[in-house]
Short mmCIF file of C-alpha atoms in Angstrom, two decimals:
data_model
loop_
_atom_site.label_atom_id
_atom_site.label_comp_id
_atom_site.label_asym_id
_atom_site.label_seq_id
_atom_site.Cartn_x
_atom_site.Cartn_y
_atom_site.Cartn_z
CA UNK A 1 -3.45 -10.37 -4.51
CA UNK A 2 -4.55 -13.07 -6.89
CA UNK A 3 -4.95 -16.43 -5.24
CA UNK A 4 -2.95 -18.09 -8.03
CA UNK A 5 0.25 -16.11 -7.29
CA UNK A 6 1.37 -18.38 -4.44
CA UNK A 7 0.07 -21.92 -4.76
CA UNK A 8 0.65 -23.80 -1.52
CA UNK A 9 0.47 -27.21 -3.20
CA UNK A 10 3.03 -26.22 -5.82
CA UNK A 11 5.21 -24.71 -3.10
CA UNK A 12 5.08 -27.91 -1.05
CA UNK A 13 6.01 -30.05 -4.06
CA UNK A 14 8.61 -27.87 -5.77
CA UNK A 15 10.33 -26.24 -2.79
CA UNK A 16 9.86 -28.67 0.09
CA UNK A 17 9.96 -31.77 -2.11
CA UNK A 18 6.85 -33.29 -0.51
CA UNK A 19 4.74 -35.97 -2.10
CA UNK A 20 1.20 -35.28 -3.23
CA UNK A 21 -1.23 -35.20 -0.32
CA UNK A 22 1.40 -34.28 2.31
CA UNK A 23 1.06 -30.75 3.60
CA UNK A 24 3.54 -28.44 5.27
CA UNK A 25 1.52 -28.50 8.49
CA UNK A 26 1.86 -32.29 8.63
CA UNK A 27 5.66 -32.27 8.50
CA UNK A 28 5.73 -29.45 11.02
CA UNK A 29 3.55 -31.48 13.38
CA UNK A 30 5.83 -34.50 13.02
CA UNK A 31 8.92 -32.37 13.61
CA UNK A 32 7.42 -30.73 16.70
CA UNK A 33 6.36 -34.12 18.06
CA UNK A 34 9.90 -35.42 17.59
CA UNK A 35 11.27 -32.32 19.31
CA UNK A 36 8.92 -32.82 22.25
CA UNK A 37 9.94 -36.45 22.54
CA UNK A 38 13.58 -35.35 22.76
CA UNK A 39 12.79 -32.87 25.52
CA UNK A 40 13.14 -29.70 23.49
CA UNK A 41 10.70 -27.29 25.16
CA UNK A 42 8.90 -24.49 23.37
CA UNK A 43 10.96 -21.83 25.15
CA UNK A 44 14.18 -23.45 23.92
CA UNK A 45 12.79 -23.73 20.44
CA UNK A 46 11.75 -20.11 20.40
CA UNK A 47 15.20 -18.94 21.51
CA UNK A 48 16.81 -21.19 18.89
CA UNK A 49 14.35 -20.10 16.26
CA UNK A 50 14.31 -16.37 17.16
CA UNK A 51 11.37 -15.74 14.86
CA UNK A 52 7.61 -15.68 15.14
CA UNK A 53 5.53 -15.42 12.02
CA UNK A 54 2.42 -14.16 13.72
CA UNK A 55 4.13 -11.27 15.50
CA UNK A 56 4.63 -9.35 12.25
CA UNK A 57 0.97 -8.76 11.65
CA UNK A 58 -0.61 -8.99 15.10
CA UNK A 59 0.37 -9.28 18.72
CA UNK A 60 -2.48 -11.56 19.61
CA UNK A 61 -0.08 -14.47 20.04
CA UNK A 62 1.48 -12.86 23.09
CA UNK A 63 -1.17 -14.59 25.16
CA UNK A 64 0.09 -17.94 23.90
CA UNK A 65 3.65 -16.90 24.72
CA UNK A 66 2.52 -15.96 28.22
CA UNK A 67 0.92 -19.36 28.69
CA UNK A 68 4.11 -21.04 27.54
CA UNK A 69 6.17 -18.89 29.90
CA UNK A 70 4.26 -20.12 32.95
CA UNK A 71 5.81 -23.56 32.78
CA UNK A 72 9.26 -24.53 31.63
CA UNK A 73 8.03 -27.96 30.54
CA UNK A 74 5.45 -26.66 28.08
CA UNK A 75 5.89 -28.58 24.84
CA UNK A 76 5.77 -27.03 21.41
CA UNK A 77 2.73 -27.55 19.22
CA UNK A 78 2.17 -26.80 15.55
CA UNK A 79 -0.36 -24.13 16.60
CA UNK A 80 2.25 -22.24 18.68
CA UNK A 81 4.41 -19.39 17.48
CA UNK A 82 7.28 -21.69 16.45
CA UNK A 83 6.04 -22.11 12.90
CA UNK A 84 4.05 -19.65 10.85
CA UNK A 85 0.70 -20.65 9.43
CA UNK A 86 0.14 -20.92 5.72
CA UNK A 87 -0.99 -17.90 3.76
CA UNK A 88 -4.51 -19.27 3.50
CA UNK A 89 -4.72 -19.49 7.29
CA UNK A 90 -3.38 -15.98 7.64
CA UNK A 91 -6.00 -14.67 5.26
CA UNK A 92 -8.81 -16.07 7.39
CA UNK A 93 -7.21 -15.59 10.80
CA UNK A 94 -9.56 -12.72 11.55
CA UNK A 95 -12.73 -14.80 11.21
CA UNK A 96 -15.19 -14.27 14.02
CA UNK A 97 -15.11 -17.72 15.64
CA UNK A 98 -14.32 -18.43 19.30
CA UNK A 99 -14.68 -22.22 19.16
CA UNK A 100 -10.94 -22.91 19.24
CA UNK A 101 -10.45 -20.31 21.94
CA UNK A 102 -13.17 -21.88 24.12
CA UNK A 103 -11.61 -25.30 23.64
CA UNK A 104 -8.23 -23.86 24.60
CA UNK A 105 -9.66 -22.32 27.76
CA UNK A 106 -11.41 -25.55 28.67
CA UNK A 107 -8.25 -27.61 28.14
CA UNK A 108 -5.86 -25.24 29.91
CA UNK A 109 -8.04 -23.88 32.67
CA UNK A 110 -5.42 -24.43 35.38
CA UNK A 111 -2.55 -22.70 33.54
CA UNK A 112 -4.91 -19.88 32.67
CA UNK A 113 -5.81 -19.35 36.32
CA UNK A 114 -2.13 -19.52 37.19
CA UNK A 115 -1.31 -16.82 34.65
CA UNK A 116 -4.27 -14.70 35.62
CA UNK A 117 -3.24 -14.72 39.30
CA UNK A 118 0.49 -15.28 38.86
CA UNK A 119 1.24 -12.50 41.34
CA UNK A 120 -0.62 -14.26 44.15
CA UNK A 121 -4.22 -15.08 44.85
CA UNK A 122 -6.20 -12.29 46.41
CA UNK A 123 -8.15 -13.09 49.59
CA UNK A 124 -11.90 -12.96 49.53
CA UNK A 125 -13.33 -9.52 50.09
CA UNK A 126 -14.93 -9.05 53.47
CA UNK A 127 -18.26 -7.45 54.06
CA UNK A 128 -16.79 -4.20 55.38
CA UNK A 129 -16.41 -1.58 52.66
CA UNK A 130 -12.83 -0.34 52.97
CA UNK A 131 -11.61 2.85 51.43
CA UNK A 132 -9.27 2.83 48.48
CA UNK A 133 -6.80 5.05 50.33
CA UNK A 134 -6.99 3.19 53.68
CA UNK A 135 -3.93 1.48 55.13
CA UNK A 136 -5.42 -2.01 55.14
CA UNK A 137 -6.48 -1.89 51.50
CA UNK A 138 -4.55 -4.27 49.25
CA UNK A 139 -4.61 -1.76 46.39
CA UNK A 140 -2.89 1.29 47.82
CA UNK A 141 -2.60 4.71 46.27
CA UNK A 142 1.01 4.02 45.27
CA UNK A 143 -0.08 0.95 43.31
CA UNK A 144 -2.64 3.06 41.48
CA UNK A 145 0.06 5.59 40.61
CA UNK A 146 2.35 2.83 39.40
CA UNK A 147 -0.41 1.67 37.08
CA UNK A 148 -0.53 5.11 35.50
CA UNK A 149 3.25 5.33 35.31
CA UNK A 150 3.43 2.31 33.03
CA UNK A 151 1.44 4.26 30.48
CA UNK A 152 3.54 7.44 30.47
CA UNK A 153 4.91 7.93 26.96
CA UNK A 154 7.76 10.15 28.05
CA UNK A 155 9.18 7.67 30.53
CA UNK A 156 12.59 6.32 29.56
CA UNK A 157 11.68 2.76 30.55
CA UNK A 158 8.69 1.17 28.85
CA UNK A 159 6.80 -2.02 29.58
CA UNK A 160 7.06 -4.20 26.46
CA UNK A 161 3.93 -5.60 24.87
CA UNK A 162 5.56 -8.93 24.00
CA UNK A 163 7.01 -10.40 27.19
CA UNK A 164 4.73 -8.54 29.64
CA UNK A 165 7.68 -8.33 32.03
CA UNK A 166 9.34 -5.36 33.69
CA UNK A 167 10.64 -2.46 31.69
CA UNK A 168 13.94 -2.78 29.81
CA UNK A 169 16.83 -0.30 29.94
CA UNK A 170 17.09 2.39 27.31
CA UNK A 171 18.71 1.16 24.10
CA UNK A 172 17.88 -2.53 24.59
CA UNK A 173 15.24 -4.47 22.68
CA UNK A 174 12.71 -6.81 24.19
CA UNK A 175 14.31 -10.27 24.58
CA UNK A 176 10.98 -11.89 23.72
CA UNK A 177 10.80 -10.17 20.32
CA UNK A 178 12.04 -13.20 18.41
CA UNK A 179 11.17 -11.78 15.03
CA UNK A 180 13.37 -8.74 15.59
CA UNK A 181 16.23 -10.98 16.65
CA UNK A 182 15.71 -13.14 13.55
CA UNK A 183 15.74 -10.12 11.27
CA UNK A 184 18.96 -8.83 12.85
CA UNK A 185 20.51 -12.25 12.46
CA UNK A 186 19.39 -12.73 8.87
CA UNK A 187 20.16 -9.17 7.79
CA UNK A 188 23.68 -9.08 9.29
CA UNK A 189 22.81 -5.70 10.81
CA UNK A 190 21.64 -4.31 14.15
CA UNK A 191 19.97 -1.20 12.71
CA UNK A 192 16.48 -2.62 13.17
CA UNK A 193 13.77 -1.45 15.56
CA UNK A 194 10.07 -2.14 16.02
CA UNK A 195 7.67 0.73 15.43
CA UNK A 196 5.58 1.77 18.45
CA UNK A 197 2.54 2.68 16.32
CA UNK A 198 2.07 -0.08 13.72
CA UNK A 199 4.46 -2.66 15.30
CA UNK A 200 6.27 -3.22 11.99
CA UNK A 201 10.03 -3.62 11.69
CA UNK A 202 11.93 -0.51 10.56
CA UNK A 203 15.44 -0.36 9.11
CA UNK A 204 17.85 2.59 9.10
CA UNK A 205 18.47 3.80 5.52
CA UNK A 206 21.97 4.61 4.42
CA UNK A 207 23.03 8.14 5.31
CA UNK A 208 19.98 8.78 7.54
CA UNK A 209 20.16 9.98 11.14
CA UNK A 210 16.91 8.35 12.26
CA UNK A 211 14.38 5.75 11.13
CA UNK A 212 11.12 6.53 9.35
CA UNK A 213 8.41 3.84 9.36
CA UNK A 214 5.92 3.45 6.52
CA UNK A 215 3.25 4.73 8.95
CA UNK A 216 5.22 8.04 9.05
CA UNK A 217 6.43 7.38 12.60
CA UNK A 218 10.01 8.57 13.22
CA UNK A 219 12.24 6.55 15.57
CA UNK A 220 15.73 6.82 17.01
CA UNK A 221 18.00 4.12 15.56
CA UNK A 222 19.88 3.71 18.86
CA UNK A 223 17.16 3.41 21.51
CA UNK A 224 14.00 3.21 19.40
CA UNK A 225 12.47 6.28 21.04
CA UNK A 226 10.01 8.57 19.26
CA UNK A 227 12.08 11.04 17.25
CA UNK A 228 11.33 14.73 17.55
CA UNK A 229 12.03 16.91 14.51
CA UNK A 230 13.22 19.78 16.73
CA UNK A 231 15.07 18.21 19.66
CA UNK A 232 15.92 14.82 18.18
CA UNK A 233 15.97 11.75 20.41
CA UNK A 234 14.07 12.18 23.71
CA UNK A 235 16.65 9.97 25.48
CA UNK A 236 19.60 12.16 24.35
CA UNK A 237 21.24 9.41 22.33
CA UNK A 238 23.20 12.05 20.42
CA UNK A 239 25.02 13.05 23.62
CA UNK A 240 28.27 11.12 24.00
CA UNK A 241 28.29 11.59 27.76
CA UNK A 242 24.80 10.12 28.02
CA UNK A 243 25.79 7.15 25.86
CA UNK A 244 28.91 6.52 27.94
CA UNK A 245 26.90 6.74 31.13
CA UNK A 246 24.30 4.38 29.71
CA UNK A 247 26.94 1.88 28.61
CA UNK A 248 28.70 1.96 31.96
CA UNK A 249 25.37 1.31 33.64
CA UNK A 250 24.90 -1.98 31.76
CA UNK A 251 26.34 -5.10 33.36
CA UNK A 252 29.27 -6.41 31.39
CA UNK A 253 31.12 -9.70 31.42
CA UNK A 254 34.36 -8.35 32.87
CA UNK A 255 32.48 -6.67 35.74
CA UNK A 256 30.70 -9.90 36.54
CA UNK A 257 33.77 -12.10 36.30
CA UNK A 258 36.29 -9.80 37.97
CA UNK A 259 37.77 -6.34 37.98
CA UNK A 260 41.07 -7.52 36.55
CA UNK A 261 39.46 -8.31 33.16
CA UNK A 262 40.49 -12.01 33.19
CA UNK A 263 37.92 -14.74 32.77
CA UNK A 264 37.69 -17.49 35.32
CA UNK A 265 38.93 -20.91 34.40
CA UNK A 266 35.41 -22.36 34.29
CA UNK A 267 34.30 -19.79 31.74
CA UNK A 268 37.31 -20.54 29.53
CA UNK A 269 36.56 -24.24 29.73
CA UNK A 270 32.95 -23.64 28.83
CA UNK A 271 33.99 -21.53 25.88
CA UNK A 272 36.38 -24.23 24.67
CA UNK A 273 33.72 -26.91 25.07
CA UNK A 274 31.30 -24.77 23.12
CA UNK A 275 33.77 -24.36 20.26
CA UNK A 276 34.53 -28.07 20.23
CA UNK A 277 30.81 -28.87 20.16
CA UNK A 278 30.27 -26.54 17.23
CA UNK A 279 33.21 -28.07 15.35
CA UNK A 280 31.86 -31.55 16.10
CA UNK A 281 28.49 -30.55 14.68
CA UNK A 282 30.05 -29.18 11.51
CA UNK A 283 32.14 -32.35 11.03
CA UNK A 284 29.16 -34.66 11.45
CA UNK A 285 28.11 -36.32 8.14
CA UNK A 286 24.46 -36.28 9.17
CA UNK A 287 24.57 -32.55 9.93
CA UNK A 288 26.39 -31.87 6.67
CA UNK A 289 23.78 -33.85 4.75
CA UNK A 290 20.97 -31.91 6.44
CA UNK A 291 22.70 -28.61 5.72
CA UNK A 292 23.07 -29.63 2.06
CA UNK A 293 19.38 -30.48 1.93
CA UNK A 294 18.52 -27.12 3.46
CA UNK A 295 20.79 -25.32 0.99
CA UNK A 296 18.96 -27.11 -1.82
CA UNK A 297 15.63 -26.02 -0.36
CA UNK A 298 16.97 -22.46 -0.20
CA UNK A 299 17.88 -22.51 -3.89
CA UNK A 300 14.49 -23.98 -4.78
CA UNK A 301 12.77 -21.33 -2.68
CA UNK A 302 14.71 -18.58 -4.47
CA UNK A 303 13.73 -20.04 -7.84
CA UNK A 304 10.10 -20.41 -6.75
CA UNK A 305 9.92 -16.84 -5.44
CA UNK A 306 11.55 -15.47 -8.60
CA UNK A 307 9.18 -17.45 -10.79
CA UNK A 308 6.16 -16.37 -8.75
CA UNK A 309 7.19 -12.74 -8.83
CA UNK A 310 7.90 -12.94 -12.57
CA UNK A 311 4.45 -14.45 -13.16
CA UNK A 312 2.83 -11.65 -11.18
CA UNK A 313 4.82 -9.00 -13.05
CA UNK A 314 3.84 -10.56 -16.39
CA UNK A 315 0.19 -10.50 -15.37
CA UNK A 316 0.52 -6.88 -14.28
CA UNK A 317 2.18 -5.95 -17.59
CA UNK A 318 -0.60 -7.72 -19.53
CA UNK A 319 -3.28 -5.91 -17.56
CA UNK A 320 -1.52 -2.59 -18.06
CA UNK A 321 -1.19 -3.18 -21.81
CA UNK A 322 -4.87 -4.14 -22.06
CA UNK A 323 -5.82 -1.00 -20.15
CA UNK A 324 -3.69 1.17 -22.45
CA UNK A 325 -5.26 -0.43 -25.53
CA UNK A 326 -8.75 0.16 -24.16
CA UNK A 327 -7.87 3.78 -23.39
CA UNK A 328 -6.54 4.23 -26.94
CA UNK A 329 -9.77 2.79 -28.37
CA UNK A 330 -11.83 5.11 -26.19
CA UNK A 331 -9.77 8.11 -27.34
CA UNK A 332 -10.19 7.18 -31.00
CA UNK A 333 -13.93 6.64 -30.60
CA UNK A 334 -14.35 9.99 -28.85
CA UNK A 335 -12.31 11.81 -31.50
CA UNK A 336 -14.36 10.19 -34.27
CA UNK A 337 -17.56 11.23 -32.54
CA UNK A 338 -16.32 14.80 -32.14
CA UNK A 339 -15.22 14.99 -35.77
CA UNK A 340 -18.62 13.80 -36.93
CA UNK A 341 -20.40 16.34 -34.73
CA UNK A 342 -18.15 19.18 -35.94
CA UNK A 343 -18.59 18.19 -39.60
CA UNK A 344 -22.36 17.97 -39.24
CA UNK A 345 -22.55 21.41 -37.61
CA UNK A 346 -20.28 22.90 -40.27
CA UNK A 347 -22.42 21.42 -43.05
CA UNK A 348 -25.57 22.84 -41.50
CA UNK A 349 -23.96 26.27 -41.16
CA UNK A 350 -22.80 26.27 -44.79
CA UNK A 351 -26.27 25.26 -45.98
CA UNK A 352 -27.84 28.03 -43.87
CA UNK A 353 -25.45 30.62 -45.32
CA UNK A 354 -26.16 29.51 -48.88
CA UNK A 355 -29.88 29.71 -48.23
CA UNK A 356 -29.51 33.21 -46.79
CA UNK A 357 -27.47 34.35 -49.78
CA UNK A 358 -30.10 32.98 -52.17
CA UNK A 359 -32.82 34.85 -50.29
CA UNK A 360 -30.83 38.07 -50.37
CA UNK A 361 -30.15 37.72 -54.09
CA UNK A 362 -33.85 37.20 -54.76
CA UNK A 363 -34.63 40.32 -52.73
CA UNK A 364 -32.04 42.30 -54.71
CA UNK A 365 -33.56 41.22 -58.02
CA UNK A 366 -37.01 42.22 -56.83
CA UNK A 367 -35.76 45.66 -55.79
CA UNK A 368 -33.97 46.19 -59.10
CA UNK A 369 -37.02 45.10 -61.10
CA UNK A 370 -39.30 47.47 -59.23
CA UNK A 371 -36.81 50.28 -59.67
CA UNK A 372 -36.73 49.62 -63.40
CA UNK A 373 -40.51 49.81 -63.67
CA UNK A 374 -40.64 52.99 -61.62
CA UNK A 375 -37.96 54.61 -63.76
CA UNK A 376 -39.77 53.63 -66.95
CA UNK A 377 -43.05 54.97 -65.64
CA UNK A 378 -41.70 58.29 -64.52
CA UNK A 379 -39.41 58.91 -67.48
CA UNK A 380 -41.90 57.58 -70.07
CA UNK A 381 -44.78 59.75 -68.82
CA UNK A 382 -42.68 62.88 -68.86
CA UNK A 383 -41.62 62.40 -72.53
CA UNK A 384 -45.16 61.58 -73.58
CA UNK A 385 -46.48 64.73 -71.88
CA UNK A 386 -44.07 66.94 -73.90
CA UNK A 387 -45.12 65.36 -77.21
CA UNK A 388 -48.79 65.70 -76.47
CA UNK A 389 -48.38 69.34 -75.52
CA UNK A 390 -46.83 70.02 -78.91
CA UNK A 391 -49.38 68.21 -81.12
CA UNK A 392 -52.62 68.04 -79.20
CA UNK A 393 -54.80 70.38 -77.48
CA UNK A 394 -54.86 71.10 -73.78
CA UNK A 395 -57.93 68.96 -73.28
CA UNK A 396 -56.22 65.85 -74.61
CA UNK A 397 -53.17 66.54 -72.46
CA UNK A 398 -55.28 66.94 -69.36
CA UNK A 399 -56.86 63.54 -69.98
CA UNK A 400 -53.42 61.70 -69.48
CA UNK A 401 -51.62 60.82 -66.11
CA UNK A 402 -49.20 63.38 -64.74
CA UNK A 403 -45.99 62.36 -62.70
CA UNK A 404 -46.41 63.83 -59.28
CA UNK A 405 -44.01 64.63 -56.49
CA UNK A 406 -45.06 61.46 -54.73
CA UNK A 407 -43.92 59.33 -57.64
CA UNK A 408 -40.59 61.05 -57.71
CA UNK A 409 -40.21 60.64 -53.95
CA UNK A 410 -40.91 56.91 -54.16
CA UNK A 411 -38.38 56.67 -56.95
CA UNK A 412 -35.77 58.32 -54.77
CA UNK A 413 -36.53 55.94 -51.94
CA UNK A 414 -36.11 53.04 -54.32
CA UNK A 415 -32.69 54.37 -55.30
CA UNK A 416 -31.72 54.64 -51.65
CA UNK A 417 -32.90 51.08 -51.00
CA UNK A 418 -30.85 49.82 -53.93
CA UNK A 419 -27.73 51.63 -52.77
CA UNK A 420 -27.95 50.29 -49.15
CA UNK A 421 -29.06 46.80 -50.08
CA UNK A 422 -25.52 45.43 -50.47
CA UNK A 423 -24.48 46.74 -47.06
CA UNK A 424 -27.58 45.27 -45.39
CA UNK A 425 -26.97 41.88 -46.97
CA UNK A 426 -23.35 41.86 -45.78
CA UNK A 427 -24.49 42.75 -42.25
CA UNK A 428 -27.02 39.90 -42.21
CA UNK A 429 -24.37 37.48 -43.40
CA UNK A 430 -21.94 38.67 -40.69
CA UNK A 431 -24.58 38.31 -37.99
CA UNK A 432 -25.32 34.77 -39.09
CA UNK A 433 -21.62 33.92 -39.17
CA UNK A 434 -21.12 35.25 -35.64
CA UNK A 435 -24.02 33.15 -34.39
CA UNK A 436 -22.59 30.10 -36.15
CA UNK A 437 -19.14 30.79 -34.65
CA UNK A 438 -20.64 30.89 -31.14
CA UNK A 439 -22.37 27.59 -31.74
CA UNK A 440 -19.16 26.05 -33.02
CA UNK A 441 -17.26 27.38 -30.01
CA UNK A 442 -19.85 25.93 -27.64
CA UNK A 443 -19.57 22.59 -29.41
CA UNK A 444 -15.78 22.65 -29.11
CA UNK A 445 -16.07 23.51 -25.42
CA UNK A 446 -18.33 20.52 -24.89
CA UNK A 447 -15.83 18.38 -26.75
CA UNK A 448 -13.00 19.64 -24.55
CA UNK A 449 -15.03 18.93 -21.41
CA UNK A 450 -15.75 15.39 -22.62
CA UNK A 451 -12.07 14.84 -23.40
CA UNK A 452 -11.06 16.11 -19.95
CA UNK A 453 -13.64 13.88 -18.28
CA UNK A 454 -12.38 10.90 -20.26
CA UNK A 455 -8.76 11.74 -19.40
CA UNK A 456 -9.64 12.05 -15.70
CA UNK A 457 -11.46 8.73 -15.74
CA UNK A 458 -8.59 7.03 -17.53
CA UNK A 459 -6.10 8.55 -15.10
CA UNK A 460 -8.18 7.29 -12.19
CA UNK A 461 -8.27 3.80 -13.71
CA UNK A 462 -4.51 3.89 -14.22
CA UNK A 463 -3.96 5.02 -10.62
CA UNK A 464 -6.32 2.33 -9.34
CA UNK A 465 -4.49 -0.31 -11.36
CA UNK A 466 -1.12 0.94 -10.10
CA UNK A 467 -2.38 0.88 -6.50
CA UNK A 468 -3.79 -2.62 -7.00
CA UNK A 469 -0.50 -3.83 -8.47
CA UNK A 470 1.43 -2.27 -5.59
CA UNK A 471 -0.91 -3.89 -3.06
CA UNK A 472 -0.52 -7.27 -4.77
CA UNK A 473 3.26 -6.89 -4.79
CA UNK A 474 3.26 -5.99 -1.11
CA UNK A 475 0.95 -8.90 -0.29
CA UNK A 476 3.15 -11.27 -2.29
CA UNK A 477 6.22 -9.97 -0.50
CA UNK A 478 4.48 -10.52 2.84
CA UNK A 479 3.48 -14.05 1.85
CA UNK A 480 7.01 -14.91 0.74
CA UNK A 481 8.28 -13.36 3.95
CA UNK A 482 6.02 -15.62 6.01
CA UNK A 483 7.14 -18.66 4.04
CA UNK A 484 10.76 -17.61 4.48
CA UNK A 485 10.44 -17.21 8.24
CA UNK A 486 8.62 -20.51 8.54
CA UNK A 487 11.23 -22.29 6.43
CA UNK A 488 14.06 -20.78 8.46
CA UNK A 489 12.33 -21.83 11.69
CA UNK A 490 11.94 -25.39 10.39
CA UNK A 491 15.62 -25.51 9.48
CA UNK A 492 16.59 -24.39 12.97
CA UNK A 493 14.38 -26.99 14.61
CA UNK A 494 15.64 -29.73 12.29
CA UNK A 495 19.23 -28.92 13.25
CA UNK A 496 18.32 -28.89 16.95
CA UNK A 497 16.57 -32.25 16.68
CA UNK A 498 19.43 -33.81 14.75
CA UNK A 499 22.05 -32.51 17.19
CA UNK A 500 20.03 -33.81 20.13
CA UNK A 501 19.70 -37.22 18.47
CA UNK A 502 23.45 -37.37 17.86
CA UNK A 503 24.09 -36.37 21.48
CA UNK A 504 21.92 -39.21 22.76
CA UNK A 505 23.45 -41.69 20.32
CA UNK A 506 27.13 -40.79 20.86
CA UNK A 507 27.08 -39.26 24.31
CA UNK A 508 28.93 -36.18 23.08
CA UNK A 509 27.82 -32.60 23.05
CA UNK A 510 26.83 -31.02 19.74
CA UNK A 511 26.78 -27.27 19.34
CA UNK A 512 24.33 -25.04 17.54
CA UNK A 513 24.65 -24.87 13.75
CA UNK A 514 23.73 -21.79 11.76
CA UNK A 515 21.05 -22.10 9.12
CA UNK A 516 21.86 -21.35 5.46
CA UNK A 517 22.35 -17.65 4.76
CA UNK A 518 19.76 -16.00 2.56
CA UNK A 519 20.83 -13.97 -0.47
CA UNK A 520 20.29 -10.24 -0.16
CA UNK A 521 17.86 -10.16 -3.10
CA UNK A 522 15.74 -12.82 -1.40
CA UNK A 523 15.69 -11.11 2.01
CA UNK A 524 11.99 -10.22 1.94
CA UNK A 525 11.94 -8.97 5.52
CA UNK A 526 14.21 -6.07 4.60
CA UNK A 527 12.28 -5.36 1.40
CA UNK A 528 8.98 -5.27 3.24
CA UNK A 529 10.16 -3.02 6.05
CA UNK A 530 11.84 -0.49 3.74
CA UNK A 531 8.62 0.19 1.83
#
């Protein structure tokens, strides 16, 4: 993707309304610091945010989530998974540098040791070498088997890679997958699952019985299990009895509260207080002003994304038109070259045929002239011999030349040569024309091969340009998706901070307020996952 498609400075000025020199990371740091001062922990922020920008491309941030999970008082930082990094940071996130990681380990050595040995510190190994299968060994054979069980693909319960906790029941998503929860909330649909192979979000198309990821992995839309083309879902989600049994196995609110189906009085009071707090938040002028500001940012973001996408499409159309013009010029140049080569060969063949005809005509004249002389010699000598025999003596007649059989035989051969000369000349001309036709055919074959090679090269260039444009569009969609998730997370945190400030100022409880709803055409998470 071209670096000029999404300009972070222009985005900060036009969408966020920031002054020159103020970055998005700076306002995020100020907002997180304010949230920490109000006692909003990172775990609360993550549940309120329900989105993590880094989890869409890599699961390396799960270590940070684990560190945050060790202590309930861990404060949020701009480097945590609350806000997504800018697109420039994401582009260089894979750089081979461990400086920040070493600093992090040095600063948080105690929490790291606590996480590493959160199941209890192991005693020091004694000098006696105990067997792995002995009774006194801390690692028993059953624990070894349990380690292999967590990696069984066919097991109905799987250990999630996000929360690193125990396995979840069939049909339930990982509660620590905040991005999946955010997508379900933003998309107004629950038909979303995370792929087991590429860890991307997958949506259920309309009219389909199962999900198909862009990595060709097929998933069940109910439990997220690996779909089999022959048997279907491995967890038998298509069986109504199995679904009913699974649903009855889940703990429900009426089972917890009582078998009569009535809620306790405390739960009803809590529900009423929650509704009153939400109404109080919606009636607050400060909250309404913040929601109006966020709605304005949403409209500016939609305009910015549309303008950015239009600019990219215009650039793609210009590149495609330039490529088509260059291909047309190459086709014209090749055709002109082929026409010149064909004309030159045709001219040479015509000149060769004319030269051959001139040679044959000269040969015919020579044969006719010789035949004329031979006829005159033979016929003239015979007439002269008759006259001499009548007027002269035998001695005078014997002194002259007599036409022999050899002369007559040569004369007959000359007649035969004259009669077959036309046929021989036509045969020579036909042979030359056949040879010229083969040469012309070979030339045309070479021309066809050159045209096919040019067409293949042009087709390859067109395919490469189409692939490049598709990759740029996908990268732009991913960048806008990251900006969208980060903006939505900032809105959520701003509302939390404002509600907490109003609670401390007025002494009343303020409920959670929903962030502005995104238009369907600007829902880049759905567009990216459907590709």
